[in-house]
Coordinates of C-alpha atoms and ligand atoms in Angstrom, one line a residue:
M1 CA 3.0 28.8 -3.8
T2 CA -0.7 28.2 -3.6
Y3 CA -1.6 24.8 -5.0
T4 CA -4.3 24.5 -7.7
P5 CA -4.8 20.9 -8.7
S6 CA -4.9 20.0 -12.3
P7 CA -8.3 20.5 -13.8
T8 CA -7.7 17.3 -15.9
R9 CA -7.1 15.1 -12.8
Y10 CA -10.1 12.9 -13.5
T11 CA -9.8 12.8 -17.3
N12 CA -6.1 12.1 -17.5
G13 CA -6.2 8.3 -17.7
M14 CA -6.7 7.2 -14.1
Q15 CA -9.2 4.4 -13.7
Y16 CA -11.1 3.4 -10.6
R17 CA -12.4 0.1 -9.3
K18 CA -15.1 -0.7 -6.8
T19 CA -13.8 -2.0 -3.5
G20 CA -15.4 -5.4 -3.1
N21 CA -19.2 -5.1 -2.7
S22 CA -19.0 -1.5 -1.5
G23 CA -20.0 1.4 -3.7
L24 CA -16.7 3.2 -3.0
V25 CA -14.1 3.1 -5.8
L26 CA -10.4 3.4 -5.4
P27 CA -7.9 4.5 -8.0
L28 CA -6.1 1.5 -9.7
I29 CA -2.9 3.1 -8.4
S30 CA -2.8 4.3 -4.8
L31 CA 0.2 6.0 -3.1
G32 CA 1.7 4.9 0.2
L33 CA 3.8 7.1 2.6
W34 CA 5.7 4.4 4.4
Q35 CA 9.0 5.6 3.1
N36 CA 10.2 8.9 1.5
F37 CA 7.7 11.1 3.4
G38 CA 9.2 11.1 6.9
G39 CA 11.0 13.7 9.0
V40 CA 14.3 12.6 7.6
D41 CA 13.1 13.2 4.0
N42 CA 13.0 16.3 1.9
F43 CA 9.7 18.0 2.8
E44 CA 9.2 19.8 -0.6
N45 CA 10.1 16.6 -2.5
G46 CA 7.4 14.7 -0.7
R47 CA 4.9 17.5 -1.3
A48 CA 5.7 17.5 -5.0
V49 CA 5.1 13.8 -5.3
L50 CA 1.7 14.1 -3.5
R51 CA 0.7 17.0 -5.7
H52 CA 1.7 15.0 -8.8
A53 CA -0.3 12.0 -7.6
F54 CA -3.5 14.0 -7.0
D55 CA -3.0 15.9 -10.3
N56 CA -3.1 12.5 -12.0
G57 CA -6.2 11.1 -10.3
I58 CA -4.6 9.3 -7.4
T59 CA -7.3 10.0 -4.7
H60 CA -6.0 7.5 -2.2
F61 CA -3.1 8.1 0.2
D62 CA -2.1 5.3 2.6
L63 CA -0.5 6.0 6.0
A64 CA 0.1 4.3 9.3
N65 CA 0.8 5.6 12.8
N66 CA 4.5 4.6 12.6
Y67 CA 5.5 5.7 9.1
G68 CA 8.5 7.9 9.0
P69 CA 11.3 7.7 10.1
P70 CA 11.2 8.8 12.8
A71 CA 8.0 6.9 13.6
G72 CA 5.0 9.1 13.3
S73 CA 6.6 11.8 11.2
A74 CA 4.9 10.9 7.9
E75 CA 1.5 11.6 9.5
E76 CA 2.9 14.9 10.9
N77 CA 4.2 15.9 7.5
F78 CA 0.9 14.8 5.9
G79 CA -0.9 17.1 8.3
R80 CA 1.2 20.0 7.0
W81 CA 0.6 19.0 3.4
M82 CA -3.1 18.8 4.1
A83 CA -3.1 22.3 5.6
K84 CA -1.0 23.8 2.9
D85 CA -2.4 22.1 -0.2
F86 CA -5.1 19.6 0.1
A87 CA -7.6 20.8 2.8
P88 CA -10.0 22.3 0.2
Y89 CA -10.0 18.9 -1.5
R90 CA -10.6 16.7 1.5
N91 CA -13.9 15.4 0.0
E92 CA -12.0 14.1 -3.0
L93 CA -9.5 12.1 -0.9
I94 CA -9.5 8.6 0.7
I95 CA -7.0 8.8 3.5
S96 CA -6.1 5.7 5.5
S97 CA -4.1 4.9 8.7
K98 CA -3.3 1.8 10.7
A99 CA -2.1 0.7 14.1
G100 CA -0.5 -2.5 15.4
W101 CA 3.2 -2.1 15.0
N102 CA 5.7 -0.3 17.3
M103 CA 4.8 3.3 18.0
W104 CA 5.4 4.7 21.5
P105 CA 7.4 3.4 24.5
G106 CA 5.9 1.1 27.1
P107 CA 3.6 -1.8 27.1
Y108 CA 0.8 -0.1 25.2
G109 CA 2.9 1.4 22.4
G110 CA 3.2 -1.8 20.3
P111 CA 3.6 -4.1 18.6
T112 CA 0.2 -4.9 19.9
G113 CA -3.4 -5.3 18.9
T114 CA -5.1 -4.1 22.1
K115 CA -8.1 -1.8 22.1
K116 CA -6.0 0.6 24.1
H117 CA -3.4 0.8 21.4
L118 CA -5.7 1.0 18.4
I119 CA -8.1 3.7 19.9
A120 CA -5.3 5.8 21.2
S121 CA -3.4 5.6 18.0
C122 CA -6.4 6.4 15.8
N123 CA -7.0 9.5 17.9
D124 CA -3.3 10.5 17.5
S125 CA -3.5 10.0 13.7
L126 CA -6.5 12.2 13.4
R127 CA -4.8 14.9 15.5
K128 CA -1.5 14.7 13.7
M129 CA -3.1 14.9 10.2
G130 CA -5.6 17.5 11.3
L131 CA -8.5 15.4 10.0
D132 CA -12.1 15.1 11.3
Y133 CA -12.3 11.5 10.2
L134 CA -10.2 8.8 8.4
D135 CA -11.6 7.1 5.4
I136 CA -10.1 3.8 6.3
F137 CA -8.6 2.5 9.5
Y138 CA -6.8 -0.8 9.6
S139 CA -5.5 -3.3 12.1
H140 CA -2.0 -3.3 10.7
R141 CA -1.2 -6.9 11.9
V142 CA -2.5 -9.9 13.8
D143 CA -1.4 -9.8 17.4
P144 CA -1.2 -13.4 18.6
D145 CA -1.2 -12.0 22.2
T146 CA -4.6 -10.2 21.9
P147 CA -7.9 -11.9 21.4
L148 CA -9.2 -11.2 17.9
E149 CA -12.5 -10.0 19.4
E150 CA -10.6 -7.2 21.2
T151 CA -8.6 -6.0 18.1
I152 CA -11.6 -6.2 15.8
G153 CA -13.9 -4.8 18.6
A154 CA -11.6 -1.7 18.5
L155 CA -12.3 -1.3 14.7
V156 CA -16.0 -1.6 15.4
Q157 CA -15.8 1.2 18.0
I158 CA -13.8 3.4 15.7
H159 CA -16.3 2.8 12.9
K160 CA -19.4 3.4 15.1
Q161 CA -17.9 6.6 16.5
G162 CA -17.4 7.9 12.9
K163 CA -13.7 8.2 13.3
A164 CA -13.2 6.0 10.2
L165 CA -15.8 5.5 7.5
Y166 CA -14.5 2.1 6.6
V167 CA -12.3 -0.5 8.3
G168 CA -9.7 -3.0 7.1
I169 CA -7.1 -5.5 8.1
S170 CA -3.6 -6.1 6.9
S171 CA -1.6 -9.3 6.4
Y172 CA -4.3 -11.5 8.1
S173 CA -4.3 -15.1 6.9
P174 CA -7.5 -16.4 5.2
E175 CA -8.7 -18.2 8.4
L176 CA -8.3 -15.1 10.6
T177 CA -9.8 -12.9 7.8
R178 CA -12.9 -15.1 7.9
Q179 CA -13.1 -14.8 11.7
A180 CA -12.5 -11.0 11.6
A181 CA -15.2 -10.6 9.0
K182 CA -17.7 -12.6 11.2
I183 CA -17.0 -10.5 14.3
L184 CA -17.5 -7.3 12.2
A185 CA -20.7 -8.7 10.5
D186 CA -22.2 -9.5 13.9
E187 CA -21.9 -5.7 14.6
K188 CA -23.2 -4.8 11.1
V189 CA -19.8 -3.4 10.1
P190 CA -18.6 -4.6 6.7
L191 CA -15.0 -5.8 6.3
F192 CA -14.3 -3.2 3.6
I193 CA -10.7 -4.0 2.6
H194 CA -7.7 -6.3 3.1
Q195 CA -4.2 -4.9 2.6
P196 CA -1.7 -7.8 1.8
N197 CA 1.7 -7.8 0.2
Y198 CA 1.2 -8.8 -3.5
S199 CA 3.7 -8.8 -6.3
M200 CA 5.0 -11.2 -9.0
F201 CA 7.5 -12.3 -6.4
N202 CA 5.0 -12.8 -3.5
R203 CA 1.8 -14.5 -4.6
W204 CA 0.6 -15.8 -1.2
I205 CA -2.9 -14.2 -1.6
E206 CA -3.5 -16.5 -4.6
N207 CA -3.6 -19.5 -2.1
G208 CA -7.0 -18.8 -0.7
L209 CA -7.1 -15.2 0.4
L210 CA -8.2 -13.7 -2.9
D211 CA -11.0 -16.3 -3.3
L212 CA -12.2 -15.6 0.3
L213 CA -12.2 -11.8 -0.3
G214 CA -14.3 -12.3 -3.4
E215 CA -16.7 -14.5 -1.4
L216 CA -16.9 -11.9 1.4
G217 CA -17.2 -8.9 -0.9
T218 CA -14.1 -7.4 0.6
G219 CA -11.8 -5.3 -1.5
C220 CA -8.0 -6.0 -1.8
I221 CA -5.3 -3.4 -2.0
G222 CA -1.9 -5.0 -2.7
F223 CA 1.1 -3.4 -1.1
S224 CA 4.7 -3.2 -2.5
P225 CA 3.8 -4.4 -6.1
L226 CA 7.3 -3.4 -7.1
A227 CA 8.8 -5.6 -4.4
Q228 CA 10.2 -2.4 -2.9
G229 CA 12.0 -1.5 -6.1
M230 CA 13.3 -4.9 -7.1
L231 CA 10.7 -5.2 -9.8
T232 CA 12.0 -2.2 -11.6
S233 CA 15.1 -1.7 -13.8
K234 CA 16.9 0.3 -11.1
Y235 CA 19.1 -2.6 -9.8
L236 CA 20.1 -4.0 -13.2
N237 CA 23.4 -2.1 -13.3
G238 CA 24.3 -2.0 -9.6
I239 CA 22.8 -0.2 -6.6
P240 CA 22.1 3.5 -7.5
E241 CA 22.7 6.4 -5.0
G242 CA 19.6 7.1 -2.8
A243 CA 17.9 3.7 -3.6
R244 CA 16.3 1.7 -0.8
A245 CA 18.9 -1.0 -1.0
N246 CA 21.3 1.7 0.2
N247 CA 19.3 2.8 3.1
E248 CA 20.1 1.8 6.7
K249 CA 16.9 0.0 7.4
S250 CA 16.5 -2.2 4.3
S251 CA 20.0 -2.5 2.8
A252 CA 21.1 -5.8 4.3
A253 CA 18.0 -7.7 3.3
M254 CA 17.7 -6.2 -0.1
S255 CA 21.4 -6.6 -1.0
A256 CA 21.1 -10.3 -0.1
M257 CA 18.2 -10.6 -2.5
L258 CA 20.1 -8.8 -5.3
N259 CA 22.4 -11.8 -6.0
E260 CA 23.3 -12.9 -9.5
E261 CA 20.6 -15.6 -9.7
N262 CA 17.8 -13.1 -8.8
L263 CA 19.3 -10.4 -11.0
H264 CA 19.0 -12.9 -13.9
K265 CA 15.3 -13.2 -13.1
I266 CA 14.8 -9.5 -12.9
R267 CA 16.7 -9.0 -16.2
S268 CA 14.5 -11.6 -17.9
L269 CA 11.4 -9.9 -16.6
N270 CA 12.7 -6.6 -17.8
A271 CA 13.1 -8.1 -21.3
I272 CA 9.4 -9.2 -21.3
A273 CA 8.4 -5.7 -20.2
E274 CA 10.4 -4.2 -23.0
R275 CA 8.7 -6.5 -25.5
R276 CA 5.4 -5.3 -24.2
G277 CA 6.5 -1.7 -24.7
Q278 CA 6.6 -1.0 -20.9
T279 CA 9.1 -0.5 -18.2
L280 CA 9.4 -3.3 -15.7
A281 CA 7.8 -1.1 -13.0
Q282 CA 4.8 -0.6 -15.3
M283 CA 4.5 -4.3 -16.0
A284 CA 4.8 -5.2 -12.3
I285 CA 1.9 -2.8 -11.5
A286 CA -0.2 -4.0 -14.4
W287 CA 0.4 -7.6 -13.3
V288 CA -1.1 -7.2 -9.8
L289 CA -4.2 -5.5 -11.3
R290 CA -4.9 -8.3 -13.9
D291 CA -7.3 -9.9 -11.4
K292 CA -10.4 -7.6 -10.9
R293 CA -10.6 -8.7 -7.3
V294 CA -7.5 -6.6 -6.7
T295 CA -9.0 -3.1 -6.2
S296 CA -5.8 -1.1 -6.3
A297 CA -2.0 -1.4 -6.5
L298 CA -0.5 0.4 -3.5
I299 CA 2.9 1.8 -4.6
G300 CA 5.6 3.9 -3.2
A301 CA 7.5 6.6 -5.0
R302 CA 10.6 8.5 -4.0
T303 CA 10.5 11.0 -6.9
V304 CA 8.0 12.6 -9.3
D305 CA 9.7 10.8 -12.2
Q306 CA 9.3 7.4 -10.6
L307 CA 5.6 8.2 -10.0
D308 CA 5.2 9.3 -13.6
D309 CA 6.8 6.1 -14.8
S310 CA 4.5 4.0 -12.6
L311 CA 1.4 5.8 -13.6
Q312 CA 1.9 4.8 -17.2
A313 CA 1.3 1.2 -16.2
L314 CA -2.4 2.1 -16.9
N315 CA -1.6 2.4 -20.7
K316 CA -1.3 -1.4 -20.9
L317 CA -3.0 -3.5 -18.4
E318 CA -3.8 -6.6 -20.5
F319 CA -1.6 -9.7 -20.7
S320 CA -1.6 -12.6 -23.1
A321 CA -1.6 -16.1 -21.8
E322 CA 1.9 -16.5 -23.3
E323 CA 3.2 -13.4 -21.5
L324 CA 1.8 -14.6 -18.2
A325 CA 3.4 -18.1 -18.7
E326 CA 6.7 -16.5 -19.5
I327 CA 6.6 -14.3 -16.4
D328 CA 6.0 -17.4 -14.3
L329 CA 9.2 -18.9 -15.6
Y330 CA 11.2 -16.1 -13.8
A331 CA 8.9 -14.9 -11.0
T332 CA 7.1 -17.5 -8.9
E333 CA 5.8 -17.4 -5.3
G334 CA 8.3 -16.5 -2.8
N335 CA 11.5 -16.7 -4.8
V336 CA 12.7 -13.1 -4.3
D337 CA 10.6 -12.0 -1.4
L338 CA 11.4 -9.6 1.4
W339 CA 8.1 -10.1 3.1
K340 CA 7.6 -13.8 3.1
S341 CA 8.9 -14.8 6.4
S342 CA 8.0 -11.7 8.4
S343 CA 4.6 -10.5 7.5
I344 CA 1.7 -12.9 7.5
I345 CA 0.6 -14.3 10.8
K346 CA -1.3 -17.6 10.5
Ligands
NAP401 P1 6.8 -0.5 -3.9 O1 6.0 0.3 -5.0 O2 7.0 -1.9 -4.1 O3 8.3 0.2 -3.8 C1 8.5 1.6 -3.9 C2 9.9 1.8 -4.2 O4 10.2 1.3 -5.5 C3 10.2 3.3 -4.3 O5 10.6 3.8 -3.0 C4 11.4 3.3 -5.2 O6 12.6 2.8 -4.5 C5 11.1 2.2 -6.2 N1 10.3 2.8 -7.3 C6 9.0 3.2 -7.3 N2 8.6 3.5 -8.6 C7 9.7 3.2 -9.4 C8 9.9 3.4 -10.8 N3 8.9 3.7 -11.6 N4 11.1 3.0 -11.2 C9 12.1 2.6 -10.4 N5 12.0 2.5 -9.1 C10 10.8 2.8 -8.6 O7 6.1 -0.1 -2.6 P2 6.5 0.2 -1.1 O8 7.1 1.5 -1.0 O9 7.3 -1.0 -0.5 O10 5.1 0.1 -0.4 C11 4.1 0.9 -0.9 C12 3.1 1.2 0.2 O11 2.5 0.0 0.7 C13 3.7 1.8 1.5 O12 4.0 3.2 1.4 C14 2.6 1.5 2.5 O13 1.5 2.5 2.3 C15 2.1 0.2 2.0 N6 2.8 -0.9 2.8 C16 2.0 -1.5 3.7 C17 2.5 -2.5 4.5 C18 1.6 -3.2 5.5 O14 2.1 -3.9 6.4 N7 0.3 -3.0 5.4 C19 3.8 -2.9 4.4 C20 4.6 -2.2 3.4 C21 4.1 -1.3 2.7 P3 13.8 3.7 -4.2 O15 13.4 4.6 -3.0 O16 14.8 2.7 -3.8 O17 14.2 4.5 -5.4

């Protein structure tokens, strides 16, 4: 059926924040297609989630070359959803992609930060999604085997050719972020945005990165604010059917995290959220947005109902000092964290 977006999509409660020093705003809640939108997932369900997002003012969809599974299939599906539903609204959308992790076989397919990989991948992403340009293109990871000048030089080229209007980096340490910003500034390209993991359970960006981004005038979009579902009430009574802790890729790591000690922390956080009149998911999203240097919370959603629940975080964004202190009793840096060891490259 032809899709007509809700006429109230910009008056329905979504709020927007400026991205660093740029004039461009992003919605406080952005939607990522890392999981739930691949070739193995239900096409019409993914389509319904995207429609619901746009109908509620979510103007930013985040992708990467390798999202799926299988790798690459989320961008292929997104190309179909664009063609079927969103093409007339392209000017209303901020669409991002990234490269740096594994994508195709052989030495150039990743993980790598070479110019060869980034440029070829950006071209593939444009083709798969049927887009003339990306809004944001990211270096997905630091590659210790490629000079930073080469990786960031690829972003400069992509920007100068108009293949991406803005460029960003993901999971770079403060020191490498500073170096990347300098390489870009020398070419008169702003470092528009950084995409780090950020949640009540993973606060690494508070140890220098957020201050640096404020100083550089670079935006910050925090990914996995729900700690992949652990900062919701879904695991309080066991592992439900279809949840990520049941899926092949994530189940071992997540099940290990869902031990009695951590469940006690999640239950205690859930009680704080209830007292605030929110679900835990809503409180977790509001929490990452409490610092205005965080431009957007980059969430995932498997169903329309989950997205609906998460969207209502915007109804209560403020925290009292007492609430923040109580949250800190149960959620501190790195105590229940799937990303800590794997993601940030110093
Ligand atoms: P998340 O928001 O922390 O987790 C999303 C998952 O939480 C959903 O799949 C669902 O899990 C559960 N969920 C969502 N809303 C819920 C609700 N209201 N109630 C109960 N459960 C709920 O984010 P994420 O999916 O891990 O990541 C979000 C996006 O960040 C990705 O799509 C991607 O764009 C980006 N990302 C970037 C990087 C990077 O390296 N730059 C890495 C990771 C992610 P179930 O499926 O189990 O129901």
